[in-house]
Amino acid sequence: MDRNAVRRAWDAVAETYAARRDPDGSDAALIDDLCDALATDPATGDRDPLVLDVGCGDGARTLANLPPSSVGLDVSRRGLELAADTVPDARLVHGEMSALPFAADRFDAVTAYHAVFHVERERHPAVYAEFTRVLRPGGRLLMTLPSGRFETVRRGWMGGEMFFSAPGRERTLDQLRAAGFADVETRTATDPLGSSTEFAFARLAGEGEEGRTRP
């Protein structure tokens, strides 16, 4: 599916997806761990950390649990309309993760739940390059880690159809390290639809640091 087709697909299933996903669960709890790490980061000082939620959708699962200054970005305008009701104080931006409409070094953290694998796997390095561009040095990343290598259109998904694409777990970890992330830690949690999913915590490395992965 091309980018416009993916956008239309999300517009079509946004309401169904929002209704079926559980706003609680252990993957939501990972956001608390991220916020705790940001709260003790000297770079944030006394201010609220600025977090970008990529693929925020209706906002209930991630954006609603992030600091009040957070920004939600989604390719689906219908998803953003739902997020405006769910998280009325958040700043919501329509855009694509492979070309983020933000200045460099702006955010303290990026979250990307069940988002990157809706982009063609050939463009994943460009997505991670954008994450590193908009993060300040030492900024954090929390994202879904794909379990396998796939590229498919699932028809009947949420009553519509959806594109999924990933290069595999190890290749994704390699791409994160190549993009400049260090201290990559993986955790398994329950996703919005009740399945077990692996997530990656990472920190944007400083000069001279190398990427490391911990289970």
PDB file of C-alpha atoms in Angstrom:
ATOM      1  CA  MET A   1       0.000   0.000   0.000  1.00  0.00           C
ATOM      2  CA  ASP A   2       1.279   3.490  -0.751  1.00  0.00           C
ATOM      3  CA  ARG A   3       1.269   6.227   1.898  1.00  0.00           C
ATOM      4  CA  ASN A   4      -2.075   7.690   0.845  1.00  0.00           C
ATOM      5  CA  ALA A   5      -3.647   4.240   0.902  1.00  0.00           C
ATOM      6  CA  VAL A   6      -2.357   3.657   4.437  1.00  0.00           C
ATOM      7  CA  ARG A   7      -3.773   7.020   5.511  1.00  0.00           C
ATOM      8  CA  ARG A   8      -7.163   6.178   4.021  1.00  0.00           C
ATOM      9  CA  ALA A   9      -7.068   2.741   5.641  1.00  0.00           C
ATOM     10  CA  TRP A  10      -6.483   4.266   9.062  1.00  0.00           C
ATOM     11  CA  ASP A  11      -9.236   6.826   8.544  1.00  0.00           C
ATOM     12  CA  ALA A  12     -11.600   3.936   7.787  1.00  0.00           C
ATOM     13  CA  VAL A  13     -10.760   1.808  10.846  1.00  0.00           C
ATOM     14  CA  ALA A  14      -9.891   4.501  13.416  1.00  0.00           C
ATOM     15  CA  GLU A  15     -13.194   4.320  15.301  1.00  0.00           C
ATOM     16  CA  THR A  16     -13.294   0.519  15.377  1.00  0.00           C
ATOM     17  CA  TYR A  17      -9.694   0.320  16.546  1.00  0.00           C
ATOM     18  CA  ALA A  18     -10.352   2.859  19.299  1.00  0.00           C
ATOM     19  CA  ALA A  19     -13.408   0.917  20.480  1.00  0.00           C
ATOM     20  CA  ARG A  20     -11.639  -2.455  20.567  1.00  0.00           C
ATOM     21  CA  ARG A  21      -8.328  -1.523  22.155  1.00  0.00           C
ATOM     22  CA  ASP A  22      -7.970  -1.754  25.926  1.00  0.00           C
ATOM     23  CA  PRO A  23      -6.696   1.565  27.327  1.00  0.00           C
ATOM     24  CA  ASP A  24      -5.022  -0.277  30.206  1.00  0.00           C
ATOM     25  CA  GLY A  25      -2.558  -3.165  30.281  1.00  0.00           C
ATOM     26  CA  SER A  26       1.123  -3.717  30.797  1.00  0.00           C
ATOM     27  CA  ASP A  27       2.247  -1.861  27.676  1.00  0.00           C
ATOM     28  CA  ALA A  28       0.534   1.250  29.033  1.00  0.00           C
ATOM     29  CA  ALA A  29       2.497   0.757  32.260  1.00  0.00           C
ATOM     30  CA  LEU A  30       5.742   1.028  30.283  1.00  0.00           C
ATOM     31  CA  ILE A  31       4.914   4.705  29.798  1.00  0.00           C
ATOM     32  CA  ASP A  32       5.131   5.152  33.581  1.00  0.00           C
ATOM     33  CA  ASP A  33       8.674   3.772  33.434  1.00  0.00           C
ATOM     34  CA  LEU A  34       9.518   6.221  30.654  1.00  0.00           C
ATOM     35  CA  CYS A  35       8.084   9.144  32.611  1.00  0.00           C
ATOM     36  CA  ASP A  36      10.035   8.070  35.718  1.00  0.00           C
ATOM     37  CA  ALA A  37      13.259   8.053  33.694  1.00  0.00           C
ATOM     38  CA  LEU A  38      12.508  11.508  32.307  1.00  0.00           C
ATOM     39  CA  ALA A  39      11.659  12.861  35.764  1.00  0.00           C
ATOM     40  CA  THR A  40      15.144  11.981  37.026  1.00  0.00           C
ATOM     41  CA  ASP A  41      16.932  13.236  33.902  1.00  0.00           C
ATOM     42  CA  PRO A  42      18.914  16.389  34.719  1.00  0.00           C
ATOM     43  CA  ALA A  43      18.286  17.694  31.209  1.00  0.00           C
ATOM     44  CA  THR A  44      14.584  18.237  31.918  1.00  0.00           C
ATOM     45  CA  GLY A  45      15.221  20.223  35.092  1.00  0.00           C
ATOM     46  CA  ASP A  46      12.018  21.448  36.745  1.00  0.00           C
ATOM     47  CA  ARG A  47       9.990  21.571  33.548  1.00  0.00           C
ATOM     48  CA  ASP A  48       7.590  18.977  32.183  1.00  0.00           C
ATOM     49  CA  PRO A  49       9.371  16.747  29.648  1.00  0.00           C
ATOM     50  CA  LEU A  50       8.319  17.222  26.045  1.00  0.00           C
ATOM     51  CA  VAL A  51       7.318  13.896  24.477  1.00  0.00           C
ATOM     52  CA  LEU A  52       6.299  13.179  20.892  1.00  0.00           C
ATOM     53  CA  ASP A  53       3.788  10.337  20.512  1.00  0.00           C
ATOM     54  CA  VAL A  54       4.147   9.021  16.952  1.00  0.00           C
ATOM     55  CA  GLY A  55       1.051   7.265  15.647  1.00  0.00           C
ATOM     56  CA  CYS A  56      -1.044   8.543  18.556  1.00  0.00           C
ATOM     57  CA  GLY A  57      -4.374   7.437  17.060  1.00  0.00           C
ATOM     58  CA  ASP A  58      -7.281   8.187  19.409  1.00  0.00           C
ATOM     59  CA  GLY A  59      -4.813   8.999  22.204  1.00  0.00           C
ATOM     60  CA  ALA A  60      -6.257   6.737  24.891  1.00  0.00           C
ATOM     61  CA  ARG A  61      -3.407   4.232  25.070  1.00  0.00           C
ATOM     62  CA  THR A  62      -0.344   6.458  25.031  1.00  0.00           C
ATOM     63  CA  LEU A  63      -0.915  10.194  24.704  1.00  0.00           C
ATOM     64  CA  ALA A  64      -3.375  10.352  27.605  1.00  0.00           C
ATOM     65  CA  ASN A  65      -0.691   8.878  29.893  1.00  0.00           C
ATOM     66  CA  LEU A  66       2.128  11.195  28.816  1.00  0.00           C
ATOM     67  CA  PRO A  67       3.008  14.574  30.379  1.00  0.00           C
ATOM     68  CA  PRO A  68       0.512  17.348  29.583  1.00  0.00           C
ATOM     69  CA  SER A  69       2.952  19.134  27.265  1.00  0.00           C
ATOM     70  CA  SER A  70       3.155  16.125  24.924  1.00  0.00           C
ATOM     71  CA  VAL A  71       2.526  16.233  21.175  1.00  0.00           C
ATOM     72  CA  GLY A  72       0.553  13.611  19.253  1.00  0.00           C
ATOM     73  CA  LEU A  73       1.278  12.935  15.587  1.00  0.00           C
ATOM     74  CA  ASP A  74      -0.750  10.724  13.279  1.00  0.00           C
ATOM     75  CA  VAL A  75      -1.256  10.189   9.549  1.00  0.00           C
ATOM     76  CA  SER A  76      -5.011   9.711  10.099  1.00  0.00           C
ATOM     77  CA  ARG A  77      -7.102  12.851  10.453  1.00  0.00           C
ATOM     78  CA  ARG A  78      -9.947  10.766  11.860  1.00  0.00           C
ATOM     79  CA  GLY A  79      -7.621   9.401  14.512  1.00  0.00           C
ATOM     80  CA  LEU A  80      -6.631  12.938  15.450  1.00  0.00           C
ATOM     81  CA  GLU A  81     -10.297  13.946  15.711  1.00  0.00           C
ATOM     82  CA  LEU A  82     -10.803  11.137  18.210  1.00  0.00           C
ATOM     83  CA  ALA A  83      -7.650  12.162  20.085  1.00  0.00           C
ATOM     84  CA  ALA A  84      -8.957  15.734  20.359  1.00  0.00           C
ATOM     85  CA  ASP A  85     -11.887  14.365  22.377  1.00  0.00           C
ATOM     86  CA  THR A  86      -9.762  11.966  24.436  1.00  0.00           C
ATOM     87  CA  VAL A  87      -6.860  14.332  25.205  1.00  0.00           C
ATOM     88  CA  PRO A  88      -8.276  17.833  24.647  1.00  0.00           C
ATOM     89  CA  ASP A  89      -5.225  19.643  26.046  1.00  0.00           C
ATOM     90  CA  ALA A  90      -2.666  17.880  23.846  1.00  0.00           C
ATOM     91  CA  ARG A  91      -1.160  19.432  20.754  1.00  0.00           C
ATOM     92  CA  LEU A  92      -2.116  17.279  17.754  1.00  0.00           C
ATOM     93  CA  VAL A  93      -0.275  17.327  14.424  1.00  0.00           C
ATOM     94  CA  HIS A  94      -1.131  15.652  11.123  1.00  0.00           C
ATOM     95  CA  GLY A  95       1.968  14.214   9.466  1.00  0.00           C
ATOM     96  CA  GLU A  96       4.167  11.250   8.594  1.00  0.00           C
ATOM     97  CA  MET A  97       6.841   9.747  10.795  1.00  0.00           C
ATOM     98  CA  SER A  98       9.370   9.556   7.946  1.00  0.00           C
ATOM     99  CA  ALA A  99       9.284  13.357   7.605  1.00  0.00           C
ATOM    100  CA  LEU A 100       8.493  14.762  11.048  1.00  0.00           C
ATOM    101  CA  PRO A 101       7.340  18.415  10.910  1.00  0.00           C
ATOM    102  CA  PHE A 102       9.433  19.493  13.899  1.00  0.00           C
ATOM    103  CA  ALA A 103      12.755  21.201  14.512  1.00  0.00           C
ATOM    104  CA  ALA A 104      15.858  19.241  15.485  1.00  0.00           C
ATOM    105  CA  ASP A 105      16.667  18.491  19.150  1.00  0.00           C
ATOM    106  CA  ARG A 106      13.180  19.465  20.253  1.00  0.00           C
ATOM    107  CA  PHE A 107      11.882  16.471  22.247  1.00  0.00           C
ATOM    108  CA  ASP A 108      12.961  14.704  25.397  1.00  0.00           C
ATOM    109  CA  ALA A 109      11.378  11.424  24.282  1.00  0.00           C
ATOM    110  CA  VAL A 110       9.556   9.743  21.419  1.00  0.00           C
ATOM    111  CA  THR A 111       6.952   7.013  21.816  1.00  0.00           C
ATOM    112  CA  ALA A 112       5.858   4.896  18.846  1.00  0.00           C
ATOM    113  CA  TYR A 113       3.343   2.211  19.797  1.00  0.00           C
ATOM    114  CA  HIS A 114       2.303  -0.186  17.005  1.00  0.00           C
ATOM    115  CA  ALA A 115       3.262   2.483  14.478  1.00  0.00           C
ATOM    116  CA  VAL A 116       6.510   1.957  12.566  1.00  0.00           C
ATOM    117  CA  PHE A 117       5.436  -1.370  11.038  1.00  0.00           C
ATOM    118  CA  HIS A 118       2.750   0.458   9.043  1.00  0.00           C
ATOM    119  CA  VAL A 119       5.579   2.031   7.009  1.00  0.00           C
ATOM    120  CA  GLU A 120       7.388   0.050   4.296  1.00  0.00           C
ATOM    121  CA  ARG A 121      10.357  -1.688   5.918  1.00  0.00           C
ATOM    122  CA  GLU A 122      12.728  -0.122   3.381  1.00  0.00           C
ATOM    123  CA  ARG A 123      11.888   3.262   4.927  1.00  0.00           C
ATOM    124  CA  HIS A 124      12.344   2.249   8.566  1.00  0.00           C
ATOM    125  CA  PRO A 125      15.930   3.600   8.730  1.00  0.00           C
ATOM    126  CA  ALA A 126      14.578   6.973   7.545  1.00  0.00           C
ATOM    127  CA  VAL A 127      11.986   6.857  10.327  1.00  0.00           C
ATOM    128  CA  TYR A 128      14.643   6.163  12.970  1.00  0.00           C
ATOM    129  CA  ALA A 129      16.808   8.927  11.525  1.00  0.00           C
ATOM    130  CA  GLU A 130      13.876  11.307  12.040  1.00  0.00           C
ATOM    131  CA  PHE A 131      13.472  10.113  15.624  1.00  0.00           C
ATOM    132  CA  THR A 132      17.130  10.876  16.328  1.00  0.00           C
ATOM    133  CA  ARG A 133      16.883  14.245  14.569  1.00  0.00           C
ATOM    134  CA  VAL A 134      14.012  15.545  16.707  1.00  0.00           C
ATOM    135  CA  LEU A 135      15.366  14.101  19.979  1.00  0.00           C
ATOM    136  CA  ARG A 136      17.794  16.079  22.085  1.00  0.00           C
ATOM    137  CA  PRO A 137      21.076  14.351  22.994  1.00  0.00           C
ATOM    138  CA  GLY A 138      20.291  11.726  25.624  1.00  0.00           C
ATOM    139  CA  GLY A 139      16.616  11.681  24.625  1.00  0.00           C
ATOM    140  CA  ARG A 140      14.589   8.499  25.074  1.00  0.00           C
ATOM    141  CA  LEU A 141      12.690   6.198  22.727  1.00  0.00           C
ATOM    142  CA  LEU A 142       9.930   3.709  23.601  1.00  0.00           C
ATOM    143  CA  MET A 143       8.580   1.733  20.657  1.00  0.00           C
ATOM    144  CA  THR A 144       7.047  -1.561  19.627  1.00  0.00           C
ATOM    145  CA  LEU A 145       9.600  -4.114  18.478  1.00  0.00           C
ATOM    146  CA  PRO A 146       8.402  -6.376  15.624  1.00  0.00           C
ATOM    147  CA  SER A 147       8.691 -10.094  16.287  1.00  0.00           C
ATOM    148  CA  GLY A 148       9.392 -11.184  12.727  1.00  0.00           C
ATOM    149  CA  ARG A 149      10.004 -10.251   9.113  1.00  0.00           C
ATOM    150  CA  PHE A 150       6.842  -9.580   7.121  1.00  0.00           C
ATOM    151  CA  GLU A 151       5.165  -7.378   4.537  1.00  0.00           C
ATOM    152  CA  THR A 152       1.468  -7.910   3.942  1.00  0.00           C
ATOM    153  CA  VAL A 153      -1.952  -6.333   3.628  1.00  0.00           C
ATOM    154  CA  ARG A 154      -4.380  -7.869   6.105  1.00  0.00           C
ATOM    155  CA  ARG A 155      -7.886  -7.699   4.680  1.00  0.00           C
ATOM    156  CA  GLY A 156     -10.741  -7.782   7.154  1.00  0.00           C
ATOM    157  CA  TRP A 157      -8.535  -6.207   9.859  1.00  0.00           C
ATOM    158  CA  MET A 158     -10.804  -4.122  12.109  1.00  0.00           C
ATOM    159  CA  GLY A 159     -13.442  -4.384   9.415  1.00  0.00           C
ATOM    160  CA  GLY A 160     -11.156  -2.845   6.812  1.00  0.00           C
ATOM    161  CA  GLU A 161      -7.641  -3.565   5.612  1.00  0.00           C
ATOM    162  CA  MET A 162      -4.207  -2.610   6.857  1.00  0.00           C
ATOM    163  CA  PHE A 163      -0.604  -2.692   5.675  1.00  0.00           C
ATOM    164  CA  PHE A 164       2.094  -4.249   7.902  1.00  0.00           C
ATOM    165  CA  SER A 165       5.826  -4.350   7.145  1.00  0.00           C
ATOM    166  CA  ALA A 166       8.937  -5.116   9.215  1.00  0.00           C
ATOM    167  CA  PRO A 167      12.488  -6.365   8.565  1.00  0.00           C
ATOM    168  CA  GLY A 168      12.589  -8.605  11.651  1.00  0.00           C
ATOM    169  CA  ARG A 169      13.491  -8.209  15.302  1.00  0.00           C
ATOM    170  CA  GLU A 170      17.280  -8.340  15.053  1.00  0.00           C
ATOM    171  CA  ARG A 171      17.384  -6.159  11.963  1.00  0.00           C
ATOM    172  CA  THR A 172      15.244  -3.571  13.756  1.00  0.00           C
ATOM    173  CA  LEU A 173      17.624  -3.556  16.726  1.00  0.00           C
ATOM    174  CA  ASP A 174      20.542  -3.134  14.314  1.00  0.00           C
ATOM    175  CA  GLN A 175      18.773  -0.201  12.673  1.00  0.00           C
ATOM    176  CA  LEU A 176      18.162   1.482  16.018  1.00  0.00           C
ATOM    177  CA  ARG A 177      21.838   1.190  16.938  1.00  0.00           C
ATOM    178  CA  ALA A 178      22.861   2.453  13.490  1.00  0.00           C
ATOM    179  CA  ALA A 179      20.574   5.450  13.963  1.00  0.00           C
ATOM    180  CA  GLY A 180      22.454   6.368  17.136  1.00  0.00           C
ATOM    181  CA  PHE A 181      20.526   4.710  19.958  1.00  0.00           C
ATOM    182  CA  ALA A 182      22.374   3.141  22.888  1.00  0.00           C
ATOM    183  CA  ASP A 183      21.378   1.112  25.953  1.00  0.00           C
ATOM    184  CA  VAL A 184      18.595  -0.611  24.039  1.00  0.00           C
ATOM    185  CA  GLU A 185      16.509  -2.632  26.498  1.00  0.00           C
ATOM    186  CA  THR A 186      13.701  -4.987  25.442  1.00  0.00           C
ATOM    187  CA  ARG A 187      10.607  -5.865  27.443  1.00  0.00           C
ATOM    188  CA  THR A 188       7.520  -7.962  26.762  1.00  0.00           C
ATOM    189  CA  ALA A 189       4.067  -6.572  27.566  1.00  0.00           C
ATOM    190  CA  THR A 190       0.412  -6.980  26.660  1.00  0.00           C
ATOM    191  CA  ASP A 191      -0.668  -4.949  23.628  1.00  0.00           C
ATOM    192  CA  PRO A 192      -4.024  -3.146  23.131  1.00  0.00           C
ATOM    193  CA  LEU A 193      -5.733  -6.171  21.580  1.00  0.00           C
ATOM    194  CA  GLY A 194      -4.604  -8.628  24.239  1.00  0.00           C
ATOM    195  CA  SER A 195      -1.544 -10.138  22.544  1.00  0.00           C
ATOM    196  CA  SER A 196       1.971 -10.349  23.927  1.00  0.00           C
ATOM    197  CA  THR A 197       4.304  -7.825  22.276  1.00  0.00           C
ATOM    198  CA  GLU A 198       7.950  -6.862  22.738  1.00  0.00           C
ATOM    199  CA  PHE A 199       8.944  -3.235  23.226  1.00  0.00           C
ATOM    200  CA  ALA A 200      12.272  -1.445  23.028  1.00  0.00           C
ATOM    201  CA  PHE A 201      13.527   1.253  25.399  1.00  0.00           C
ATOM    202  CA  ALA A 202      16.513   3.184  24.090  1.00  0.00           C
ATOM    203  CA  ARG A 203      18.489   6.356  24.681  1.00  0.00           C
ATOM    204  CA  LEU A 204      20.022   8.567  22.024  1.00  0.00           C
ATOM    205  CA  ALA A 205      23.743   8.052  22.439  1.00  0.00           C
ATOM    206  CA  GLY A 206      26.186  10.842  23.084  1.00  0.00           C
ATOM    207  CA  GLU A 207      29.387  11.361  21.131  1.00  0.00           C
ATOM    208  CA  GLY A 208      31.684   8.358  21.361  1.00  0.00           C
ATOM    209  CA  GLU A 209      29.050   5.971  22.712  1.00  0.00           C
ATOM    210  CA  GLU A 210      28.147   2.701  21.022  1.00  0.00           C
ATOM    211  CA  GLY A 211      24.810   0.958  20.940  1.00  0.00           C
ATOM    212  CA  ARG A 212      24.239  -1.931  23.355  1.00  0.00           C
ATOM    213  CA  THR A 213      21.261  -4.231  23.689  1.00  0.00           C
ATOM    214  CA  ARG A 214      19.943  -5.761  26.892  1.00  0.00           C
ATOM    215  CA  PRO A 215      17.039  -8.260  27.116  1.00  0.00           C
TER     216      PRO A 215
END
